PDB file of C-alpha atoms in Angstrom:
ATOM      1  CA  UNK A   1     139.965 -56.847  89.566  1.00 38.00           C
ATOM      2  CA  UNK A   2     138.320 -54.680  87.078  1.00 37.00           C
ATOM      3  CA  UNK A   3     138.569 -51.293  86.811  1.00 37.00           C
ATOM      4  CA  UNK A   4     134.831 -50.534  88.324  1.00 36.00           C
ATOM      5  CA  UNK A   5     135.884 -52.608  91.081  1.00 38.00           C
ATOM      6  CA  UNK A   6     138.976 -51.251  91.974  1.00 33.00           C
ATOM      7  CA  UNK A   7     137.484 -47.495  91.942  1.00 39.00           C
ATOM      8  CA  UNK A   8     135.028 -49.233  94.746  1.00 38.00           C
ATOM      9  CA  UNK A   9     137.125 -50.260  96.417  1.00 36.00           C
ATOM     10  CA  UNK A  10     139.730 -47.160  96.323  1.00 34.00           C
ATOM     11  CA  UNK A  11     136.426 -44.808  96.994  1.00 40.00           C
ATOM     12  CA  UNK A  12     136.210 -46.855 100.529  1.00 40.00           C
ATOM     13  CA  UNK A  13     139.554 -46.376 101.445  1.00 34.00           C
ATOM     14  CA  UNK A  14     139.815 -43.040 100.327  1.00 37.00           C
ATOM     15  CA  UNK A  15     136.930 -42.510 103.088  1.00 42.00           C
ATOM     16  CA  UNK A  16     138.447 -44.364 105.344  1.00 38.00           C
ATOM     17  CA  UNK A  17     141.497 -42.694 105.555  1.00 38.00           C
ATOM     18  CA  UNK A  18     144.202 -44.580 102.623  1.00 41.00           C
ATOM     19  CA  UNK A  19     144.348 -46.206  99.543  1.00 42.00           C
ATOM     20  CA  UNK A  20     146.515 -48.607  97.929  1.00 46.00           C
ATOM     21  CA  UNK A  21     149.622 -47.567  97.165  1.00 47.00           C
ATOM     22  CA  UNK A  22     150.239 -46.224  93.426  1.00 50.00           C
ATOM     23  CA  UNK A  23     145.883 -46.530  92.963  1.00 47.00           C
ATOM     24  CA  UNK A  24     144.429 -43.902  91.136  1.00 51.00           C
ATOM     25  CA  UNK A  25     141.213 -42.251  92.945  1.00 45.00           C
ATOM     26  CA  UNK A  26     140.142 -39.486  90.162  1.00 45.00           C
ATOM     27  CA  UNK A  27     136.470 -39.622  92.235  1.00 44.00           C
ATOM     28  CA  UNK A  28     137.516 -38.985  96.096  1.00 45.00           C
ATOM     29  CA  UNK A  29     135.596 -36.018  96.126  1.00 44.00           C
ATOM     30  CA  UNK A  30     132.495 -38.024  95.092  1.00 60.00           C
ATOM     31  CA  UNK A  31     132.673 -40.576  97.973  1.00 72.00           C
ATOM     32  CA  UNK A  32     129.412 -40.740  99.690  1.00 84.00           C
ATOM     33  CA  UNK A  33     127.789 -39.705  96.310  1.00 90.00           C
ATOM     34  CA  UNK A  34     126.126 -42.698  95.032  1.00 89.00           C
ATOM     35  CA  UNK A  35     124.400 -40.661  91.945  1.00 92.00           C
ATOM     36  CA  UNK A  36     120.635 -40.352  92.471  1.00 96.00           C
ATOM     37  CA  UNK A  37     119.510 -36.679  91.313  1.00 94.00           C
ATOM     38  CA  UNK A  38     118.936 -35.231  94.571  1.00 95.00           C
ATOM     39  CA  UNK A  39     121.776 -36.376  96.530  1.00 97.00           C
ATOM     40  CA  UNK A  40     123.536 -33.853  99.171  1.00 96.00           C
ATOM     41  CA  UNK A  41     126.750 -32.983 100.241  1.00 95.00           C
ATOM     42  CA  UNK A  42     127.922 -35.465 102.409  1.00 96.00           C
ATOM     43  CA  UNK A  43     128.027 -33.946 105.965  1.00 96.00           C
ATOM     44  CA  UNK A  44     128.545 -37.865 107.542  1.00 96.00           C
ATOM     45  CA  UNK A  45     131.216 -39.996 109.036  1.00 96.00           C
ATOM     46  CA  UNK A  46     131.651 -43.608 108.948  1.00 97.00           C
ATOM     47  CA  UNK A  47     133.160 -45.722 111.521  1.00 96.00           C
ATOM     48  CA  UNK A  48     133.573 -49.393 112.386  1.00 96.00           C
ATOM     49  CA  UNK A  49     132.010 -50.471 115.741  1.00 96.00           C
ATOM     50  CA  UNK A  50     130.814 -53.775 117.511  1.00 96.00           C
ATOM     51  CA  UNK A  51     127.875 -54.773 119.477  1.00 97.00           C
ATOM     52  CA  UNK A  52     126.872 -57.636 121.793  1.00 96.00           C
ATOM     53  CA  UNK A  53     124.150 -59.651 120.639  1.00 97.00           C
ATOM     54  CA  UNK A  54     123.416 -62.607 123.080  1.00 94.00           C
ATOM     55  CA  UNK A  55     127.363 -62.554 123.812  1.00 95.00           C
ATOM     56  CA  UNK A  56     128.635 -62.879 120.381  1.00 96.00           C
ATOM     57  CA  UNK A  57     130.232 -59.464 119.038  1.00 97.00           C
ATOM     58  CA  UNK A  58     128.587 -58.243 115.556  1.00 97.00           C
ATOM     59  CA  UNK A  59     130.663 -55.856 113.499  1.00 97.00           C
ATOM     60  CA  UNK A  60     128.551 -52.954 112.031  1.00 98.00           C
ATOM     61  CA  UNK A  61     129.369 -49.921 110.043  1.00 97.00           C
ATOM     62  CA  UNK A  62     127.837 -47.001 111.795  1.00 97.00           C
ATOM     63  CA  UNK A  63     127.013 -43.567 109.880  1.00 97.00           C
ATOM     64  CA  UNK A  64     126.896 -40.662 112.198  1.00 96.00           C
ATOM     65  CA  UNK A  65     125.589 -36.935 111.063  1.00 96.00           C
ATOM     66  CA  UNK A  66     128.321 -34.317 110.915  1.00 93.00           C
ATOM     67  CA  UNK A  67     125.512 -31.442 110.728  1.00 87.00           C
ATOM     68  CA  UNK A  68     122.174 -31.368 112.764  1.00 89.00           C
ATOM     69  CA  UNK A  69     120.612 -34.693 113.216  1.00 90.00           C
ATOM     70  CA  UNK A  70     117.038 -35.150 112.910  1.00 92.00           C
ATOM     71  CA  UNK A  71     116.395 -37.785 115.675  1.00 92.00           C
ATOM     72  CA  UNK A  72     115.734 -40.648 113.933  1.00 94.00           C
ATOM     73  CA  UNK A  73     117.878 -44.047 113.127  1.00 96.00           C
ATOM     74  CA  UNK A  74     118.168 -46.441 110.700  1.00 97.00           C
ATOM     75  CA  UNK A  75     119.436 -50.547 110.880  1.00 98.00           C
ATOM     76  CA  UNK A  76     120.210 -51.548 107.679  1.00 98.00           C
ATOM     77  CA  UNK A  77     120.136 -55.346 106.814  1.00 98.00           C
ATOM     78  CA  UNK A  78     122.151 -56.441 104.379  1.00 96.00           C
ATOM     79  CA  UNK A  79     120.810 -59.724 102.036  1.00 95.00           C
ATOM     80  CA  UNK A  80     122.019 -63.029 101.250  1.00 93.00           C
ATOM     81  CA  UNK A  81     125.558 -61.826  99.749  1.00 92.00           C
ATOM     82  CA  UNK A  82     126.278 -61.101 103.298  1.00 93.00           C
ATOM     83  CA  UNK A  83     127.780 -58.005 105.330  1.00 95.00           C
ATOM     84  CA  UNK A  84     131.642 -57.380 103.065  1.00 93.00           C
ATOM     85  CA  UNK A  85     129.462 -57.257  99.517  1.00 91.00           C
ATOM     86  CA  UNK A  86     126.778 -55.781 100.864  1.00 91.00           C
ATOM     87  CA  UNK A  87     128.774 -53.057 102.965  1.00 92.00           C
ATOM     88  CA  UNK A  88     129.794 -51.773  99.340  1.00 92.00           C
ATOM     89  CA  UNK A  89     126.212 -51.930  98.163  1.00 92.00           C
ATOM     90  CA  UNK A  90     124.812 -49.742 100.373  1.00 96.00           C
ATOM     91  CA  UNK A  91     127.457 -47.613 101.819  1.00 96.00           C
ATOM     92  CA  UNK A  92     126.896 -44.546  99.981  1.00 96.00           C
ATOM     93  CA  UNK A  93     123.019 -44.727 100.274  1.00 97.00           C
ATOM     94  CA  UNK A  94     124.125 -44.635 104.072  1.00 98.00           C
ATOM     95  CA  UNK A  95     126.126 -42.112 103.794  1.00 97.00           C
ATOM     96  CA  UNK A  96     123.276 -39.940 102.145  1.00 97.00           C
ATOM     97  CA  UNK A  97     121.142 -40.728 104.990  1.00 97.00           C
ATOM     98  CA  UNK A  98     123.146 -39.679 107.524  1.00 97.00           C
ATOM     99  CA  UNK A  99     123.757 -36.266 105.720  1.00 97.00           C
ATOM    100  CA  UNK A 100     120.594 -35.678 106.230  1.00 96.00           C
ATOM    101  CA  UNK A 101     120.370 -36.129 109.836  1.00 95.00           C
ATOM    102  CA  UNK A 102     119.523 -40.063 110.225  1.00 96.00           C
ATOM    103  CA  UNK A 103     121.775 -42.177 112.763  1.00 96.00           C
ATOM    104  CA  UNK A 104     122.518 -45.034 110.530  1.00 97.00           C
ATOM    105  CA  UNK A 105     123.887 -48.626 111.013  1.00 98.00           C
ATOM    106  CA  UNK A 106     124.606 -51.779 108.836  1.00 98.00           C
ATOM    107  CA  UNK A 107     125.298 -54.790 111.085  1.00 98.00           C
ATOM    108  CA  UNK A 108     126.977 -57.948 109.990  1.00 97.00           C
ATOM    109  CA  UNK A 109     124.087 -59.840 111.456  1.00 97.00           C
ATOM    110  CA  UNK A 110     125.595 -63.190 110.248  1.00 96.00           C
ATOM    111  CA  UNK A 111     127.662 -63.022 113.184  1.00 97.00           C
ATOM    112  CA  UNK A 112     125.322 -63.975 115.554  1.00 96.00           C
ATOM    113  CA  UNK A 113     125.330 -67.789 113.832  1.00 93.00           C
ATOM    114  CA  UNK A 114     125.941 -68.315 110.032  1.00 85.00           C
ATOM    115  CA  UNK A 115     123.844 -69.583 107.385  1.00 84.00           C
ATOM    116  CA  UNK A 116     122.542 -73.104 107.871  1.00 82.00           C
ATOM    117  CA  UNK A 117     119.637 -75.023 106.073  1.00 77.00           C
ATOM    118  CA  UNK A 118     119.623 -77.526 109.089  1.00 83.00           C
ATOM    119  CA  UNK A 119     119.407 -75.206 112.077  1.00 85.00           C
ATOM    120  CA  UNK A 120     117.458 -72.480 109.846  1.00 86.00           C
ATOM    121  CA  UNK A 121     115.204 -71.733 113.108  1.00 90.00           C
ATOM    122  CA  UNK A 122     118.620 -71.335 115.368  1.00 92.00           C
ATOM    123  CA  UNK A 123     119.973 -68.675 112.757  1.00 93.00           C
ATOM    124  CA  UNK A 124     116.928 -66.902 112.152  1.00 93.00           C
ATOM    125  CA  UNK A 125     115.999 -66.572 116.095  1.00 95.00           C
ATOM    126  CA  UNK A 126     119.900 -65.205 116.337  1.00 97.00           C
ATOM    127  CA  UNK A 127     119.421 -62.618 113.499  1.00 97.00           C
ATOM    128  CA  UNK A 128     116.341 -61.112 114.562  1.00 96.00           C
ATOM    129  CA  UNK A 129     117.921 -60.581 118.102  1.00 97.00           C
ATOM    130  CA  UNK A 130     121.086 -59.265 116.213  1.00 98.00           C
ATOM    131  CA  UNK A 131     118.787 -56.964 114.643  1.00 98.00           C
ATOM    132  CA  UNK A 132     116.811 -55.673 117.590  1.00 97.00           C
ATOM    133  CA  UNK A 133     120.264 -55.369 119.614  1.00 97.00           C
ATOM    134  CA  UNK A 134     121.575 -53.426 116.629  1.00 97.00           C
ATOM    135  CA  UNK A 135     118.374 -50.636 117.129  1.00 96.00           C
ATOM    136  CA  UNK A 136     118.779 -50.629 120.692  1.00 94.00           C
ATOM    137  CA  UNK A 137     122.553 -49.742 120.318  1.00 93.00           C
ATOM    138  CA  UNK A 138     121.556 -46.888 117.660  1.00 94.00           C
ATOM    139  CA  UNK A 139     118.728 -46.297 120.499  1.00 92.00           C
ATOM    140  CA  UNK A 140     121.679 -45.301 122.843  1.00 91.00           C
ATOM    141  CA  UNK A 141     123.002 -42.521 120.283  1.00 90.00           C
ATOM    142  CA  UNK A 142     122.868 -39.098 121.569  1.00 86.00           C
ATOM    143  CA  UNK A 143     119.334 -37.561 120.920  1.00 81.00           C
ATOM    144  CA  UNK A 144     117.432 -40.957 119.637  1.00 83.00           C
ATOM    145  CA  UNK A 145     114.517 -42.816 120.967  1.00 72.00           C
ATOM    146  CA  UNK A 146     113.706 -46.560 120.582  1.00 68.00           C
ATOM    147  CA  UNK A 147     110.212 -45.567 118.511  1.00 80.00           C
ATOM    148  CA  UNK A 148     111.907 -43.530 115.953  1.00 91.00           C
ATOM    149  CA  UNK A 149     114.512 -46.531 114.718  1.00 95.00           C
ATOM    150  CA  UNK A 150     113.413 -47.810 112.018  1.00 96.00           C
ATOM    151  CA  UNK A 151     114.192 -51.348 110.580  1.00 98.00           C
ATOM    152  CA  UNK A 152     115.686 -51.744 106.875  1.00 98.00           C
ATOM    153  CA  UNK A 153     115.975 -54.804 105.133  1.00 97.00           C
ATOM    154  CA  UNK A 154     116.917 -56.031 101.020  1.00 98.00           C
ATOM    155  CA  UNK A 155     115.877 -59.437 100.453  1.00 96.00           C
ATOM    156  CA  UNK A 156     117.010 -61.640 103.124  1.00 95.00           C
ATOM    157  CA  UNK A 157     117.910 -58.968 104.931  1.00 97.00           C
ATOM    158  CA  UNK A 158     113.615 -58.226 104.696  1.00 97.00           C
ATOM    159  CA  UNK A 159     112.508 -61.375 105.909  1.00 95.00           C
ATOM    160  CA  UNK A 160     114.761 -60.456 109.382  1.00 96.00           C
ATOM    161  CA  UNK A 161     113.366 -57.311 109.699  1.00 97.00           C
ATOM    162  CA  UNK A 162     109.875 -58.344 109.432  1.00 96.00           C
ATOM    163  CA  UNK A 163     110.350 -61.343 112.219  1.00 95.00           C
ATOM    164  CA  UNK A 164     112.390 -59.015 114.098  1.00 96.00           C
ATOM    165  CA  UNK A 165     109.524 -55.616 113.935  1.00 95.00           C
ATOM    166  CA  UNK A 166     106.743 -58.459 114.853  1.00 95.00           C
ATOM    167  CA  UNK A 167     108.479 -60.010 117.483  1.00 93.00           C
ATOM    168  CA  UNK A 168     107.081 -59.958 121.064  1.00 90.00           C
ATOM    169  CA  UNK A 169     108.395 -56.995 122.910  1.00 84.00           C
ATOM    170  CA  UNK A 170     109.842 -55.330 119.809  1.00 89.00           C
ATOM    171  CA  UNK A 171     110.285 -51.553 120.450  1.00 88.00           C
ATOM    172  CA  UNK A 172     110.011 -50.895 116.660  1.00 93.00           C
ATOM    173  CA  UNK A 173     107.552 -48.968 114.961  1.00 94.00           C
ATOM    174  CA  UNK A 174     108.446 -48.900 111.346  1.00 96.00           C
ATOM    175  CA  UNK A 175     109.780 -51.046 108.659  1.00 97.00           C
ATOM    176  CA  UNK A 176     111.164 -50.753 105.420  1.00 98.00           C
ATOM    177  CA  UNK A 177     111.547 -53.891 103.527  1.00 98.00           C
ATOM    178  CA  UNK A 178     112.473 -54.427  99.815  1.00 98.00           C
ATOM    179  CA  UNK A 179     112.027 -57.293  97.543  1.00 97.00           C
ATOM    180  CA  UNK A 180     111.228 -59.008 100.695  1.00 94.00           C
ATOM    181  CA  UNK A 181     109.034 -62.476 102.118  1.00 89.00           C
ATOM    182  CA  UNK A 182     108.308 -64.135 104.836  1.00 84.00           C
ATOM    183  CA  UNK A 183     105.594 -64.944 107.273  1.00 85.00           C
ATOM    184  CA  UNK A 184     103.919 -62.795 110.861  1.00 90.00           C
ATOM    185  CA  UNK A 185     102.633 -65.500 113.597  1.00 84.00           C
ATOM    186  CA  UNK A 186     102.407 -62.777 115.646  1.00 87.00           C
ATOM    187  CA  UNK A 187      99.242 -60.448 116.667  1.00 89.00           C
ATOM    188  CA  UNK A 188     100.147 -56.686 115.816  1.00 91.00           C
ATOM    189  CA  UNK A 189      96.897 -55.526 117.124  1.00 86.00           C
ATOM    190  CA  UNK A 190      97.832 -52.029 119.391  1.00 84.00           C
ATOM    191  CA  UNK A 191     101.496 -52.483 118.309  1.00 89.00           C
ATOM    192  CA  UNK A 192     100.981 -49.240 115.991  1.00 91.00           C
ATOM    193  CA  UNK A 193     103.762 -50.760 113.472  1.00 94.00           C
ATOM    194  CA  UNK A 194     103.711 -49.347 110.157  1.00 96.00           C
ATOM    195  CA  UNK A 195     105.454 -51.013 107.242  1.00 97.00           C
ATOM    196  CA  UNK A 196     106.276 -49.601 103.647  1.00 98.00           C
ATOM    197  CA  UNK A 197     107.103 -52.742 100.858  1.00 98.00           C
ATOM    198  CA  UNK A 198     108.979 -52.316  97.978  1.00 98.00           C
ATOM    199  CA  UNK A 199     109.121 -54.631  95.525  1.00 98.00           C
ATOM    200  CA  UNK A 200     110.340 -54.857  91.251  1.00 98.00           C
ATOM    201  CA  UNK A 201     107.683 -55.383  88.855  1.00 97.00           C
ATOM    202  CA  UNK A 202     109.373 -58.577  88.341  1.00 96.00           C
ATOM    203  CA  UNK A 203     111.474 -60.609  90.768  1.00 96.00           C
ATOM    204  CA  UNK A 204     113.264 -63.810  90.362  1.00 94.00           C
ATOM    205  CA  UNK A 205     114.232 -64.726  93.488  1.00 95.00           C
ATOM    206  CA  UNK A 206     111.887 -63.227  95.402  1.00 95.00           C
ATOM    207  CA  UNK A 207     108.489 -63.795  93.055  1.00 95.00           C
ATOM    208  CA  UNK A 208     106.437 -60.565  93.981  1.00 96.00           C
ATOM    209  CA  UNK A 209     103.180 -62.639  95.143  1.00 95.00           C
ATOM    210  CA  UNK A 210     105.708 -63.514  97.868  1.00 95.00           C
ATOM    211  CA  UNK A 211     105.946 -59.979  98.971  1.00 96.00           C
ATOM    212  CA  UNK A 212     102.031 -59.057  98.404  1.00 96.00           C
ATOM    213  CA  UNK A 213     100.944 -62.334 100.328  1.00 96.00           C
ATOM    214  CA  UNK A 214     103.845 -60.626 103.213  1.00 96.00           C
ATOM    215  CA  UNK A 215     101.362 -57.802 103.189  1.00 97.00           C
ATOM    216  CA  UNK A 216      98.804 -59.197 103.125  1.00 96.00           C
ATOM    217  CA  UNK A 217      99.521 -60.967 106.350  1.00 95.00           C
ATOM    218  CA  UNK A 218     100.755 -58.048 108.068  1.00 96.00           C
ATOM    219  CA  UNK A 219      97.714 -56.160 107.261  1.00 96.00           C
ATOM    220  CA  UNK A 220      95.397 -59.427 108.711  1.00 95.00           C
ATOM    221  CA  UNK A 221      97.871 -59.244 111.877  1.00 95.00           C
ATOM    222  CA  UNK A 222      97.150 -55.230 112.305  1.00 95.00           C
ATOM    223  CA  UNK A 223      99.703 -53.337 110.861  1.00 95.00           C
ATOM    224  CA  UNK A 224      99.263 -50.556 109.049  1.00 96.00           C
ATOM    225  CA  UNK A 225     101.340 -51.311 105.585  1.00 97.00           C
ATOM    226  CA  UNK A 226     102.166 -49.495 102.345  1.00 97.00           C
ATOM    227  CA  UNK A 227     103.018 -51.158  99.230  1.00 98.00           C
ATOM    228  CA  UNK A 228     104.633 -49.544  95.856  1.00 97.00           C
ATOM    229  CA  UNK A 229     106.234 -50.946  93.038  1.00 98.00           C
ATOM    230  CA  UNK A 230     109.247 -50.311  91.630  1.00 98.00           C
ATOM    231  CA  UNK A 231     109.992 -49.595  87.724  1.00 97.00           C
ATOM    232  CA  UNK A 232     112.141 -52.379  87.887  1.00 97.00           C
ATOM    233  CA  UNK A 233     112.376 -56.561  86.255  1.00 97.00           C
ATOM    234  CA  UNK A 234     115.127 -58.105  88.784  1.00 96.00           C
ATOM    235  CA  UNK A 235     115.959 -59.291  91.773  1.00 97.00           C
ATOM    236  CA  UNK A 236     119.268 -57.095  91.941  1.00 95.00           C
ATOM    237  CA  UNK A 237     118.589 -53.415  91.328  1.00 97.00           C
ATOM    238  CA  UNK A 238     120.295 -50.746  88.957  1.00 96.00           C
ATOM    239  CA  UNK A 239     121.489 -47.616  90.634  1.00 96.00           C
ATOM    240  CA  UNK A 240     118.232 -45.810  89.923  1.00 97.00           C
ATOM    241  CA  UNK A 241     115.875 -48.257  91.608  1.00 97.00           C
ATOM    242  CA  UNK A 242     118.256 -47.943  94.418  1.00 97.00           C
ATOM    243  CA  UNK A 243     117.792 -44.023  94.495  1.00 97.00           C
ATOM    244  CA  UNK A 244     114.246 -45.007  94.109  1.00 98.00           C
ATOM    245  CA  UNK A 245     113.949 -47.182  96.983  1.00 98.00           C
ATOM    246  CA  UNK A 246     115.557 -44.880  99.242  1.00 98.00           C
ATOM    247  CA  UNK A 247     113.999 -41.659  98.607  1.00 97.00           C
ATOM    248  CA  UNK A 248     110.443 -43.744  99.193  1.00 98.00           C
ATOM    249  CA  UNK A 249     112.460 -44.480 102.202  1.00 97.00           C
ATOM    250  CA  UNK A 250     113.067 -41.174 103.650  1.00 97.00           C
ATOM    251  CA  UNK A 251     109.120 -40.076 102.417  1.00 96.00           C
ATOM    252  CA  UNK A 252     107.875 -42.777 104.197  1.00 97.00           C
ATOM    253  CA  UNK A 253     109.516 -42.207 107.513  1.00 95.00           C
ATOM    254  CA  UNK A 254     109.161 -38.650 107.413  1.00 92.00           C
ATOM    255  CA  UNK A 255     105.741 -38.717 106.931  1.00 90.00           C
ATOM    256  CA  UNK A 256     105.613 -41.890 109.610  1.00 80.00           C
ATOM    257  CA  UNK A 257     107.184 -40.160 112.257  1.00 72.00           C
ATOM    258  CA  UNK A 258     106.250 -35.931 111.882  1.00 62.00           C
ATOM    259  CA  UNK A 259     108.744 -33.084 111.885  1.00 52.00           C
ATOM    260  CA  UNK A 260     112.178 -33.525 113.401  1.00 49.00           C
TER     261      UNK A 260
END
């Protein structure tokens, strides 16, 4: 394990309550500091929970506010690389939410049935619901409300927020989803979903027509979508894309859903 690596992974102990014995962890104090210039104390906790999604039990990280919450939530879907990579990914960022007052939570949505190019309709019908359980268990948080839990996705993680916000009956109002595809079938007219896209100025994996033809669709079904680009060439974003993406994140839901 590299030295990077290992100060990951002692930072996530160190939050969680140990580290390996004889590990150095010079940066504890940092933990819940992922870099970005205007990043705040961390006034969060982090604990691991599970859920029931159409009886199977999901694992999720869930970020709770220390200080005054602001009344809205967050589900965070992780992308291909799956919940344990992703967890590290995006744990600070989580952390910063939640110091700012958002309920947040990162579900290990492969739980609900694993990755399989011959039953791709099976597992994508089982992550949306795993997604939309996920909101309605941050729904159930003290002082939230289903239309101000907001879905996030990163790549994969994009394409099952998008089927999950369009999906018959969905509760959800906004969506965040970077370097994201997919396709609506669904009519969005009187839903009043609003969507902000984020996408790199170049994108391997996900080739950004992908995303603008996404919008595109959206906007034909009736949503109400925003699209910026990101001063970025890849697929897998440097630390300051990531602060990018997730202060556009917090401007776009503030201004989505009004004061606290």
């Amino acid at each position: 394990m590299t030295g990077r690596a290992l100060g990951v992974v002692v930072a996530l102990l160190a939050l969680a309550g140990g580290a390996p014995a004889g590990a150095q962890a010079p940066e504890v104090p940092q933990v819940g500091i992922p870099g970005c210039h205007d990043d705040v104390a961390v006034r969060a906790s982090r604990e691991s929970i599970t859920f029931d999604s159409r009886g199977r039990a999901i694992r999720a990280h869930l970020y709770t506010p220390r200080g005054e919450a602001n009344g809205r939530g967050i589900v965070l879907l992780h992308g291909g690389t799956g919940f344990e990579m992703n967890a590290i990914l995006f744990d600070a960022h989580a952390i910063q939410l939640a110091s700012r007052g958002y309920w947040v939570i990162l579900p290990a949505y492969f739980d609900a049935a694993e990755p399989d190019a011959r039953r791709r309709t099976v597992a994508a019908r089982a992550w949306r619901q795993a997604a939309l359980d996920a909101a309605e268990a941050l729904s159930a948080e003290p002082g939230m409300a289903r239309g101000r839990v907001a879905l996030w996705g990163y790549s994969r993680g994009a394409a099952v927020g998008v089927d999950a916000a369009t999906s018959p009956g969905s509760g959800v109002r906004s969506a965040v989803l970077v370097a994201g595809g997919g396709s609506v079938d669904e009519d969005l007219a009187g839903r009043d979903l609003s969507v902000l896209m984020l996408h790199a100025r170049r994108d391997e994996a996900v080739p950004v027509r992908s995303t603008l033809r996404l919008a595109g669709e959206l906007r034909e079904a009736g949503a109400a979508v925003e699209v910026r680009e990101l001063a970025f060439d890849n697929h897998r974003y440097d630390l300051p894309t990531w602060c990018a993406a997730f202060s556009a994140t917090r401007t776009f839901l503030e201004a989505r859903d009004g004061p606290a």
